[in-house]
């Protein structure tokens, strides 16, 4: 069967389920995913300070070809984006500052250190998001940053957060799209704390100090990211889910939900509608934990599909971002696989026979709801996905990997 008739047959199948496939494709092209920069270089950044990554983050694998310089990272990211349908965003961390060989500590970074990122983003027509880096630094080695008992350490990190918000605001202004600056800190304890109260009180006041400078919502949004545990913080995490849900709701800022930050059987899909009424918005850190917060490359799992259904339903106040790092496979492919999986999941969510499902549920016909959910699994999503790739000018499933292989041969394999 020719591609056009496969496409129109698929549309007819969706129409029979009460779904307009063209409407779904149009809606899909409006989703801008915040693609994380740190897949390209194993969360190393460009400070060259030789500090261990720390903070409970662990990148495993030694696949050759990691980006070693900002230019290489930009080149690899642009390559990955050429394989990802749609126009997306790029999420930077503070450690990706370019200081031209000068030692500039984290409390002193400024927009000028990101000037090349801004012009690159402008050139390729994308917006930027930002993250302060509270790990891989000697003042984070004790496992505490904003909640540290020592005022000097705490102040250093407060200044870092302030500097990052100004950089985020600059991204938003220069690229005419509000930048989300997402705060995640590793603070916690390996073993049972004697005093949970002190560190949590300190975190509240550090965050308040960090966020004190008013910034225009048209260019900047604050966001905080909770976690249940990390390597080295198994017994206690200061910025837990309850802590930040409360904080984000009291201060009317955004909450980040990371798929790997909860108990292994606890998903984030259900949390979206529960948290959204209380906070300024939700940033999703789409990740894939395997047995723990392992940050595996995102794939089209049932968990991901659920996140997409709920995230799409939340509308514009819910933003999709990626957060994973795998150094055991080709990094450009890892970017493409994860981002494409998320976009596939959003497409599937947009194509779900929601009206019929909700009608069955509100009529109390739970038999029909379950039967319909099962039939919907077999709808021809793949045909629509190929059409979306074609319309977006990116290679389809059978072709994208060959592009990566070519890039690996001509570029990545030449790196020492
Ligand atoms: C860590 C958080 C955080 C980081 C990045 C590098 O557990 O998920 O989002 O992964 O900031
Ligand atoms: Zn995260």
CSV table of C-alpha atoms in Angstrom, one decimal, residues 17-362:
chain,number,residue,atom,x,y,z
A,17,UNK,CA,-12.9,6.1,17.3
A,18,UNK,CA,-14.0,9.8,17.3
A,19,UNK,CA,-10.5,11.2,16.9
A,20,UNK,CA,-9.4,13.7,14.3
A,21,UNK,CA,-5.9,12.7,13.4
A,22,UNK,CA,-5.1,16.0,11.5
A,23,UNK,CA,-6.0,18.0,14.6
A,24,UNK,CA,-3.7,15.8,16.6
A,25,UNK,CA,-0.8,16.3,14.2
A,26,UNK,CA,-1.3,20.0,14.3
A,27,UNK,CA,-1.4,20.0,18.1
A,28,UNK,CA,1.7,17.9,18.2
A,29,UNK,CA,3.8,20.3,16.2
A,30,UNK,CA,3.2,23.0,18.9
A,31,UNK,CA,4.9,21.0,21.7
A,32,UNK,CA,8.4,22.3,22.6
A,33,UNK,CA,10.3,19.9,24.6
A,34,UNK,CA,13.2,21.1,26.8
A,35,UNK,CA,16.0,18.9,25.6
A,36,UNK,CA,18.7,18.5,28.3
A,37,UNK,CA,22.3,19.4,27.2
A,38,UNK,CA,23.9,16.9,29.6
A,39,UNK,CA,23.4,13.8,27.6
A,40,UNK,CA,26.1,15.0,25.2
A,41,UNK,CA,29.0,15.1,27.5
A,42,UNK,CA,28.0,12.9,30.5
A,43,UNK,CA,27.2,15.8,32.7
A,44,UNK,CA,30.8,17.0,32.7
A,45,UNK,CA,30.5,20.6,31.7
A,46,UNK,CA,33.4,22.9,30.9
A,47,UNK,CA,34.8,24.1,34.2
A,48,UNK,CA,37.7,21.6,34.0
A,49,UNK,CA,37.9,21.6,37.8
A,50,UNK,CA,38.3,17.9,38.0
A,51,UNK,CA,35.7,17.6,40.7
A,52,UNK,CA,33.8,14.3,40.8
A,53,UNK,CA,30.3,14.7,39.7
A,54,UNK,CA,28.9,13.8,43.1
A,55,UNK,CA,25.5,14.8,44.3
A,56,UNK,CA,24.4,11.2,44.0
A,57,UNK,CA,24.5,11.4,40.2
A,58,UNK,CA,26.2,8.5,38.4
A,59,UNK,CA,27.0,8.3,34.7
A,60,UNK,CA,28.0,4.9,33.5
A,61,UNK,CA,29.6,3.8,30.2
A,62,UNK,CA,32.5,4.8,28.1
A,63,UNK,CA,31.2,5.0,24.6
A,64,UNK,CA,33.7,7.0,22.5
A,65,UNK,CA,32.9,10.4,21.1
A,66,UNK,CA,31.6,12.5,24.0
A,67,UNK,CA,31.6,16.2,23.3
A,68,UNK,CA,34.8,17.8,24.8
A,69,UNK,CA,34.2,21.5,24.0
A,70,UNK,CA,31.2,23.8,23.8
A,71,UNK,CA,31.4,23.8,20.0
A,72,UNK,CA,31.4,20.0,19.9
A,73,UNK,CA,28.4,19.9,22.2
A,74,UNK,CA,26.5,22.4,20.1
A,75,UNK,CA,27.3,20.5,17.0
A,76,UNK,CA,26.2,17.2,18.4
A,77,UNK,CA,23.0,18.8,19.9
A,78,UNK,CA,22.2,20.4,16.5
A,79,UNK,CA,22.7,17.0,14.9
A,80,UNK,CA,20.4,15.3,17.4
A,81,UNK,CA,17.8,18.1,16.9
A,82,UNK,CA,17.9,17.5,13.1
A,83,UNK,CA,16.6,14.0,13.9
A,84,UNK,CA,13.8,15.1,16.3
A,85,UNK,CA,10.6,16.4,14.7
A,86,UNK,CA,9.5,19.8,15.8
A,87,UNK,CA,11.1,23.0,17.2
A,88,UNK,CA,12.3,22.4,20.8
A,89,UNK,CA,14.2,24.1,23.6
A,90,UNK,CA,17.7,23.4,25.0
A,91,UNK,CA,18.2,23.1,28.7
A,92,UNK,CA,21.7,24.2,30.0
A,93,UNK,CA,23.4,23.7,33.3
A,94,UNK,CA,25.6,26.4,34.9
A,95,UNK,CA,28.7,24.2,34.4
A,96,UNK,CA,28.3,24.8,30.7
A,97,UNK,CA,29.5,28.4,31.1
A,98,UNK,CA,32.2,29.5,28.7
A,99,UNK,CA,34.8,31.5,30.6
A,100,UNK,CA,37.6,31.4,28.0
A,101,UNK,CA,40.0,29.7,30.3
A,102,UNK,CA,39.5,32.1,33.2
A,103,UNK,CA,38.5,30.6,36.6
A,104,UNK,CA,35.1,32.0,37.3
A,105,UNK,CA,33.5,30.4,40.3
A,106,UNK,CA,29.8,29.6,40.3
A,107,UNK,CA,28.8,32.6,42.4
A,108,UNK,CA,30.2,34.9,39.8
A,109,UNK,CA,28.9,33.5,36.5
A,110,UNK,CA,27.0,36.0,34.4
A,111,UNK,CA,25.1,36.1,31.1
A,112,UNK,CA,28.3,37.0,29.2
A,113,UNK,CA,29.5,33.4,29.9
A,114,UNK,CA,26.6,32.1,27.9
A,115,UNK,CA,26.7,34.6,25.0
A,116,UNK,CA,27.7,31.9,22.6
A,117,UNK,CA,24.9,29.6,23.7
A,118,UNK,CA,22.5,32.5,23.1
A,119,UNK,CA,23.7,33.2,19.6
A,120,UNK,CA,23.7,29.6,18.8
A,121,UNK,CA,20.1,29.2,20.0
A,122,UNK,CA,19.1,32.3,18.0
A,123,UNK,CA,20.8,30.9,14.9
A,124,UNK,CA,19.0,27.6,15.0
A,125,UNK,CA,15.7,29.2,16.2
A,126,UNK,CA,15.3,27.6,19.6
A,127,UNK,CA,14.8,29.0,23.2
A,128,UNK,CA,16.9,28.0,26.3
A,129,UNK,CA,16.1,26.8,29.8
A,130,UNK,CA,18.5,26.8,32.7
A,131,UNK,CA,19.7,24.9,35.8
A,132,UNK,CA,22.1,26.1,38.5
A,133,UNK,CA,24.7,23.4,39.3
A,134,UNK,CA,24.8,22.4,42.9
A,135,UNK,CA,27.1,19.4,42.5
A,136,UNK,CA,30.6,18.7,41.2
A,137,UNK,CA,32.1,21.5,43.3
A,138,UNK,CA,34.2,21.5,46.4
A,139,UNK,CA,31.6,23.3,48.4
A,140,UNK,CA,29.0,20.6,47.6
A,141,UNK,CA,31.3,17.7,48.6
A,142,UNK,CA,29.8,17.5,52.1
A,143,UNK,CA,26.4,16.6,50.6
A,144,UNK,CA,24.8,20.0,51.6
A,145,UNK,CA,24.5,23.2,49.7
A,146,UNK,CA,21.5,25.6,50.3
A,147,UNK,CA,20.7,23.7,53.5
A,148,UNK,CA,24.3,23.7,54.8
A,149,UNK,CA,24.8,24.5,58.5
A,150,UNK,CA,27.7,26.9,57.6
A,151,UNK,CA,26.6,30.3,56.5
A,152,UNK,CA,29.5,30.8,54.2
A,153,UNK,CA,28.7,27.7,52.2
A,154,UNK,CA,25.0,28.5,52.2
A,155,UNK,CA,25.7,32.1,51.0
A,156,UNK,CA,28.0,30.9,48.2
A,157,UNK,CA,25.1,28.7,46.9
A,158,UNK,CA,22.5,31.5,47.3
A,159,UNK,CA,24.8,33.7,45.2
A,160,UNK,CA,25.0,30.9,42.7
A,161,UNK,CA,21.2,30.6,42.5
A,162,UNK,CA,20.9,34.4,42.1
A,163,UNK,CA,23.5,34.5,39.4
A,164,UNK,CA,21.7,31.7,37.6
A,165,UNK,CA,18.3,33.5,37.7
A,166,UNK,CA,19.9,36.5,36.0
A,167,UNK,CA,21.3,34.3,33.3
A,168,UNK,CA,17.9,32.6,32.9
A,169,UNK,CA,16.2,36.0,32.6
A,170,UNK,CA,18.7,37.0,30.0
A,171,UNK,CA,18.0,33.8,28.0
A,172,UNK,CA,14.3,34.6,28.2
A,173,UNK,CA,14.7,38.3,27.1
A,174,UNK,CA,17.2,37.6,24.3
A,175,UNK,CA,15.3,34.7,22.9
A,176,UNK,CA,11.8,36.1,23.5
A,177,UNK,CA,10.5,33.1,25.5
A,178,UNK,CA,10.3,32.7,29.2
A,179,UNK,CA,13.3,30.6,30.5
A,180,UNK,CA,12.5,28.0,33.3
A,181,UNK,CA,15.4,28.0,35.8
A,182,UNK,CA,15.1,24.7,37.6
A,183,UNK,CA,16.7,24.3,41.1
A,184,UNK,CA,17.7,20.9,42.1
A,185,UNK,CA,20.1,20.4,45.1
A,186,UNK,CA,21.6,17.2,46.3
A,187,UNK,CA,21.2,18.0,50.0
A,188,UNK,CA,20.6,15.0,52.2
A,189,UNK,CA,22.1,12.4,54.5
A,190,UNK,CA,23.4,8.9,54.1
A,191,UNK,CA,22.2,7.9,57.5
A,192,UNK,CA,19.4,8.8,59.8
A,193,UNK,CA,19.5,12.5,60.6
A,194,UNK,CA,19.4,13.8,64.2
A,195,UNK,CA,17.8,17.0,63.1
A,196,UNK,CA,15.6,17.2,60.1
A,197,UNK,CA,14.1,20.5,61.2
A,198,UNK,CA,17.2,22.7,61.1
A,199,UNK,CA,18.2,21.8,57.5
A,200,UNK,CA,14.6,22.3,56.2
A,201,UNK,CA,14.3,25.7,57.9
A,202,UNK,CA,17.6,26.7,56.4
A,203,UNK,CA,16.5,25.5,53.0
A,204,UNK,CA,13.3,27.7,53.2
A,205,UNK,CA,15.3,30.8,54.0
A,206,UNK,CA,18.0,30.1,51.5
A,207,UNK,CA,15.4,29.6,48.7
A,208,UNK,CA,13.6,32.8,49.8
A,209,UNK,CA,16.9,34.7,49.6
A,210,UNK,CA,17.8,33.2,46.3
A,211,UNK,CA,14.4,34.0,44.7
A,212,UNK,CA,14.1,37.5,46.3
A,213,UNK,CA,14.9,39.5,43.2
A,214,UNK,CA,11.7,40.0,41.3
A,215,UNK,CA,11.9,38.9,37.7
A,216,UNK,CA,9.4,39.5,34.9
A,217,UNK,CA,7.3,36.4,34.3
A,218,UNK,CA,7.4,37.2,30.6
A,219,UNK,CA,11.0,36.2,30.5
A,220,UNK,CA,11.6,34.0,33.5
A,221,UNK,CA,10.0,31.2,35.7
A,222,UNK,CA,11.4,29.7,38.9
A,223,UNK,CA,11.1,26.0,39.4
A,224,UNK,CA,12.1,23.5,42.2
A,225,UNK,CA,12.8,19.8,41.9
A,226,UNK,CA,12.2,17.3,44.7
A,227,UNK,CA,13.7,13.9,45.2
A,228,UNK,CA,13.0,10.9,47.4
A,229,UNK,CA,16.6,9.7,47.8
A,230,UNK,CA,20.0,9.6,46.1
A,231,UNK,CA,23.3,7.7,46.3
A,232,UNK,CA,24.7,9.0,49.6
A,233,UNK,CA,21.4,10.5,50.6
A,234,UNK,CA,19.5,7.3,51.2
A,235,UNK,CA,18.1,8.2,54.6
A,236,UNK,CA,17.2,11.8,54.2
A,237,UNK,CA,16.7,14.4,51.4
A,238,UNK,CA,16.0,17.9,52.6
A,239,UNK,CA,14.1,18.9,49.4
A,240,UNK,CA,11.7,16.1,49.5
A,241,UNK,CA,8.4,16.0,47.5
A,242,UNK,CA,6.3,17.4,50.4
A,243,UNK,CA,8.8,20.1,51.0
A,244,UNK,CA,8.8,21.4,47.5
A,245,UNK,CA,5.2,20.9,46.8
A,246,UNK,CA,4.5,23.1,49.8
A,247,UNK,CA,7.2,25.6,48.9
A,248,UNK,CA,6.2,25.9,45.2
A,249,UNK,CA,2.5,26.3,46.1
A,250,UNK,CA,3.2,28.9,48.9
A,251,UNK,CA,5.6,30.9,46.7
A,252,UNK,CA,3.6,30.4,43.5
A,253,UNK,CA,6.5,29.0,41.5
A,254,UNK,CA,6.8,25.9,39.3
A,255,UNK,CA,7.3,22.4,40.5
A,256,UNK,CA,9.5,19.9,38.6
A,257,UNK,CA,8.4,16.3,38.7
A,258,UNK,CA,11.2,13.9,37.7
A,259,UNK,CA,10.1,10.4,36.8
A,260,UNK,CA,13.1,8.8,38.6
A,261,UNK,CA,12.7,10.7,41.9
A,262,UNK,CA,10.1,8.6,43.7
A,263,UNK,CA,9.7,5.1,45.0
A,264,UNK,CA,10.3,2.7,42.0
A,265,UNK,CA,6.7,1.7,41.8
A,266,UNK,CA,5.4,5.3,42.2
A,267,UNK,CA,4.7,7.1,38.9
A,268,UNK,CA,4.6,10.9,38.3
A,269,UNK,CA,1.6,10.8,35.9
A,270,UNK,CA,-0.9,10.8,38.8
A,271,UNK,CA,0.8,13.7,40.5
A,272,UNK,CA,0.3,16.2,37.6
A,273,UNK,CA,-3.5,16.9,38.1
A,274,UNK,CA,-3.0,16.7,41.9
A,275,UNK,CA,-0.2,19.4,42.0
A,276,UNK,CA,-1.1,21.7,39.1
A,277,UNK,CA,-4.0,23.6,40.9
A,278,UNK,CA,-1.6,24.7,43.6
A,279,UNK,CA,1.6,25.7,41.8
A,280,UNK,CA,2.5,28.1,39.0
A,281,UNK,CA,3.1,25.3,36.6
A,282,UNK,CA,4.8,21.9,36.3
A,283,UNK,CA,8.0,21.0,34.6
A,284,UNK,CA,8.3,17.3,33.8
A,285,UNK,CA,11.7,15.7,33.9
A,286,UNK,CA,11.0,12.8,31.8
A,287,UNK,CA,13.5,10.1,32.6
A,288,UNK,CA,13.5,6.3,33.1
A,289,UNK,CA,14.6,4.7,36.3
A,290,UNK,CA,15.6,1.1,36.3
A,291,UNK,CA,15.4,-0.2,39.9
A,292,UNK,CA,16.5,3.2,41.1
A,293,UNK,CA,16.9,6.8,39.8
A,294,UNK,CA,19.3,5.5,37.1
A,295,UNK,CA,18.3,8.0,34.4
A,296,UNK,CA,18.2,5.5,31.5
A,297,UNK,CA,17.4,6.8,28.0
A,298,UNK,CA,13.6,7.4,27.8
A,299,UNK,CA,11.7,4.7,25.8
A,300,UNK,CA,8.1,4.3,24.8
A,301,UNK,CA,7.0,2.5,28.0
A,302,UNK,CA,3.5,2.5,29.5
A,303,UNK,CA,4.8,4.8,32.2
A,304,UNK,CA,5.8,7.3,29.6
A,305,UNK,CA,2.5,7.0,27.8
A,306,UNK,CA,0.7,7.8,31.1
A,307,UNK,CA,2.9,10.8,31.7
A,308,UNK,CA,2.1,12.1,28.2
A,309,UNK,CA,-1.7,11.6,28.6
A,310,UNK,CA,-1.7,13.5,31.9
A,311,UNK,CA,0.8,16.1,30.8
A,312,UNK,CA,-1.1,16.9,27.6
A,313,UNK,CA,-4.3,17.2,29.5
A,314,UNK,CA,-2.7,19.8,31.8
A,315,UNK,CA,-2.3,22.2,28.9
A,316,UNK,CA,0.2,24.9,28.6
A,317,UNK,CA,1.1,25.1,32.3
A,318,UNK,CA,2.7,21.7,32.0
A,319,UNK,CA,6.1,21.6,30.3
A,320,UNK,CA,7.9,18.5,29.0
A,321,UNK,CA,11.7,18.3,29.6
A,322,UNK,CA,14.1,15.4,29.4
A,323,UNK,CA,16.6,14.3,32.0
A,324,UNK,CA,18.7,11.3,31.5
A,325,UNK,CA,22.3,10.4,30.6
A,326,UNK,CA,23.7,7.3,29.1
A,327,UNK,CA,27.4,7.0,28.2
A,328,UNK,CA,27.2,3.4,27.1
A,329,UNK,CA,25.7,4.1,23.7
A,330,UNK,CA,26.2,6.7,21.0
A,331,UNK,CA,25.1,10.0,22.7
A,332,UNK,CA,23.5,11.6,19.7
A,333,UNK,CA,21.4,8.5,19.2
A,334,UNK,CA,20.6,8.5,22.9
A,335,UNK,CA,19.3,12.1,22.5
A,336,UNK,CA,17.3,11.1,19.4
A,337,UNK,CA,15.8,7.9,20.9
A,338,UNK,CA,14.6,9.6,24.1
A,339,UNK,CA,13.2,12.8,22.5
A,340,UNK,CA,11.5,10.8,19.8
A,341,UNK,CA,10.0,8.4,22.3
A,342,UNK,CA,8.6,11.4,24.3
A,343,UNK,CA,7.1,12.9,21.1
A,344,UNK,CA,5.6,9.5,20.1
A,345,UNK,CA,4.0,9.3,23.6
A,346,UNK,CA,2.6,12.8,23.2
A,347,UNK,CA,1.3,11.9,19.8
A,348,UNK,CA,-0.4,8.8,21.2
A,349,UNK,CA,-1.9,10.9,24.0
A,350,UNK,CA,-3.3,13.3,21.4
A,351,UNK,CA,-4.7,10.4,19.4
A,352,UNK,CA,-6.3,8.8,22.4
A,353,UNK,CA,-10.1,8.4,22.1
A,354,UNK,CA,-10.5,10.5,25.2
A,355,UNK,CA,-14.1,11.7,24.4
A,356,UNK,CA,-15.3,8.2,24.2
A,357,UNK,CA,-13.4,7.0,27.2
A,358,UNK,CA,-14.7,9.8,29.4
A,359,UNK,CA,-18.2,9.3,28.1
A,360,UNK,CA,-18.0,5.6,29.1
A,361,UNK,CA,-16.6,6.5,32.5
A,362,UNK,CA,-19.2,9.2,33.3
